[in-house]
Coordinates of C-alpha atoms in Angstrom, one line a residue:
X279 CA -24.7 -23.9 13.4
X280 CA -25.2 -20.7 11.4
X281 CA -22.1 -19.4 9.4
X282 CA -20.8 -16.2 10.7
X283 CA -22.1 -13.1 8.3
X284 CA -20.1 -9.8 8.8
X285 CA -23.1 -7.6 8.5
X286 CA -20.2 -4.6 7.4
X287 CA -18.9 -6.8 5.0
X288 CA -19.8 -4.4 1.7
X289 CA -17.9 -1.6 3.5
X290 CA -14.9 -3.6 4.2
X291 CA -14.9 -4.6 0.6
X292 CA -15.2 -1.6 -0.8
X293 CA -12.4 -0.3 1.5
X294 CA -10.3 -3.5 0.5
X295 CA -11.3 -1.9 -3.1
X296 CA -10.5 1.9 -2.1
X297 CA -7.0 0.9 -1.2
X298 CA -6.4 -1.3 -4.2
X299 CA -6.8 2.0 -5.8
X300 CA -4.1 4.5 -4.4
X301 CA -1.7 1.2 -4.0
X302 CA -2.3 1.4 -7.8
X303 CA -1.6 5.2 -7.8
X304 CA 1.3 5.2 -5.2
X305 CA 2.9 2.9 -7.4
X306 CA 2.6 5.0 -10.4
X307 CA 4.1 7.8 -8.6
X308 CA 7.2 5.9 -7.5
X309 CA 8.1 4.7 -11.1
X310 CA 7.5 8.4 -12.0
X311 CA 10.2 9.2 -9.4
X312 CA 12.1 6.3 -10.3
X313 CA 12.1 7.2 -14.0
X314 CA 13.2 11.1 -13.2
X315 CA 16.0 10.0 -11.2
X316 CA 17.4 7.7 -13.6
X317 CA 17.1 10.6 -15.9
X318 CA 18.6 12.4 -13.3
X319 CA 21.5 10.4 -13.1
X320 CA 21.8 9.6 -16.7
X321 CA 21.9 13.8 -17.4
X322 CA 24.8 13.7 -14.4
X323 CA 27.3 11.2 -16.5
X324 CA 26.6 12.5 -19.4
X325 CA 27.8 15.9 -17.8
X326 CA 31.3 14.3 -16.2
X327 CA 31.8 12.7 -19.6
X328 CA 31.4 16.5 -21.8
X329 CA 33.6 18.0 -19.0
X330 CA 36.6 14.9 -19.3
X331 CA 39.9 16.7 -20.4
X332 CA 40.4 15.9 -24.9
X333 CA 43.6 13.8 -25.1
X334 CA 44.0 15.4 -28.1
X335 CA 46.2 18.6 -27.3
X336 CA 45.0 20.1 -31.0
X337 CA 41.7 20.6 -29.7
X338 CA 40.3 23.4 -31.8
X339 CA 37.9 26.2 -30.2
X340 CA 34.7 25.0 -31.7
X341 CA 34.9 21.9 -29.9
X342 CA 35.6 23.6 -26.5
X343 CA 32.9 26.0 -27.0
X344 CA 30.3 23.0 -28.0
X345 CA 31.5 21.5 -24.7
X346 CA 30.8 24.7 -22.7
X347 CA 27.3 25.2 -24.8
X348 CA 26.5 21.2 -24.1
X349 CA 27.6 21.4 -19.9
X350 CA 24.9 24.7 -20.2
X351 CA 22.4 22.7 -21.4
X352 CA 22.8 19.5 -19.3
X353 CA 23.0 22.0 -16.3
X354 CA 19.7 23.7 -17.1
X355 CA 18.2 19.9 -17.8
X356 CA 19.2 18.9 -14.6
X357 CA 17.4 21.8 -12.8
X358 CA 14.7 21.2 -14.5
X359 CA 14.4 17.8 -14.1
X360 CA 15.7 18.6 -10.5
X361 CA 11.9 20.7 -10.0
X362 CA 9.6 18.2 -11.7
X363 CA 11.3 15.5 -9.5
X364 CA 10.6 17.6 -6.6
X365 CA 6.8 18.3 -7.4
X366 CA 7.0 14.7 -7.8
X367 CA 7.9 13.2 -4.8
X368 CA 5.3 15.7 -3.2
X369 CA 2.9 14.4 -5.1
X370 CA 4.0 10.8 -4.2
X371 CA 4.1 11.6 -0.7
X372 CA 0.5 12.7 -0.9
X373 CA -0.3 9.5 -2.3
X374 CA 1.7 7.7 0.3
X375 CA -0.7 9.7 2.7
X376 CA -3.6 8.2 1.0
X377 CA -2.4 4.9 1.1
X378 CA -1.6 4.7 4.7
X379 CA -5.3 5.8 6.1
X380 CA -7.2 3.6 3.4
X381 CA -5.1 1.0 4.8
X382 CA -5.7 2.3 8.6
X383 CA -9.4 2.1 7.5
X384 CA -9.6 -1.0 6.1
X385 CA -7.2 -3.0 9.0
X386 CA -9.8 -1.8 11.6
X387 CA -13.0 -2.8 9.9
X388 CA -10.9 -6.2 9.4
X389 CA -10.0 -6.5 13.0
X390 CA -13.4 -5.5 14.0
X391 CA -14.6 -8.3 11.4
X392 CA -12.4 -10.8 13.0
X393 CA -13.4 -9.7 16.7
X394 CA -17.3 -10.5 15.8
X395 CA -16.9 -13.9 14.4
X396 CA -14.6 -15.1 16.9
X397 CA -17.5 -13.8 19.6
X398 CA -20.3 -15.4 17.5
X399 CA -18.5 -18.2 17.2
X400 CA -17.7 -18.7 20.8
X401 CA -21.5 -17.6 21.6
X402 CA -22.5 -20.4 19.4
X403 CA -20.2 -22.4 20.8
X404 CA -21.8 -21.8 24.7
X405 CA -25.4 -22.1 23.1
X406 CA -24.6 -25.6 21.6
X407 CA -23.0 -26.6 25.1
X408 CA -25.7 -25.1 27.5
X409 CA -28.1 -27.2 24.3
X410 CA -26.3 -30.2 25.6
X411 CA -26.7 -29.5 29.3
X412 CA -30.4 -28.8 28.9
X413 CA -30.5 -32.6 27.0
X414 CA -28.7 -34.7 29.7
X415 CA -30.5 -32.6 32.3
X416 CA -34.0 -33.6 30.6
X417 CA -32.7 -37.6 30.3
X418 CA -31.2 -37.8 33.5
X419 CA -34.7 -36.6 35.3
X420 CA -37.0 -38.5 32.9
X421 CA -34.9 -41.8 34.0
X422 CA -35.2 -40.8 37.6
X423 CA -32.3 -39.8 38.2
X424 CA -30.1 -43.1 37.3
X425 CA -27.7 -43.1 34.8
X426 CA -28.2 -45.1 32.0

């Protein structure tokens, strides 16, 4: 018996291939999101730590008014940050997109793949038997009908 030869077989690859691809790039934009919110987060302790009350009571103005500048700055950071992690997960989300038809696409060539070989191999399968049939037929009349 003949092996079974998906005749699609180049397309499935190259959809196998396709979604290799944006896996690659969804993956890429999740560490990008990853790394924003951890920068996220990082700006958001650093901003409770500048805004702790000074033990020391002799706290002169410069210092309060370098706290003030610095919670300023880390609030403008964190709205920053706060838009580019936005554009981000759009952007990821897209890619998610992506990555959810190529797999779509690839999952029914697949199961149309594994449809035709189990029907080629069952077709096979009947020919060999009917084969068979066609053999005991052809012995049992050449004898004459007696087993043996």
């Amino acid at each position: 018996m003949r092996r079974f030869k998906f005749r699609l077989q180049h397309i499935l690859d190259m959809k196998e291939h396709l979604r290799k691809e944006v896996e690659l790039r969804l993956g890429a934009a999740t560490a990008e999101c990853n790394r924003l919110d951890m920068q996220l987060q990082a700006l958001a302790d650093q901003r409770l730590q500048t805004q702790r009350p000074v033990a020391d009571r002799q706290a002169v103005l410069a210092d309060l008014q370098y706290r003030a500048g610095h919670v300023a700055w880390i609030d403008q950071e964190l709205q920053r940050l706060s838009h580019i992690r936005a554009s981000a997960e759009k952007k990821r989300l897209q890619v998610l997109k992506e990555y959810q038809k190529a797999l779509q696409e690839e999952r029914v060539l697949q199961k149309l793949k594994e449809r035709r070989e189990k029907e080629y191999y069952l077709a096979a399968a009947r020919h060999e038997e009917r084969y068979v049939e066609d053999i005991v037929a052809d012995r049992y009349i050449r004898n004459g009908g007696l087993d043996g």
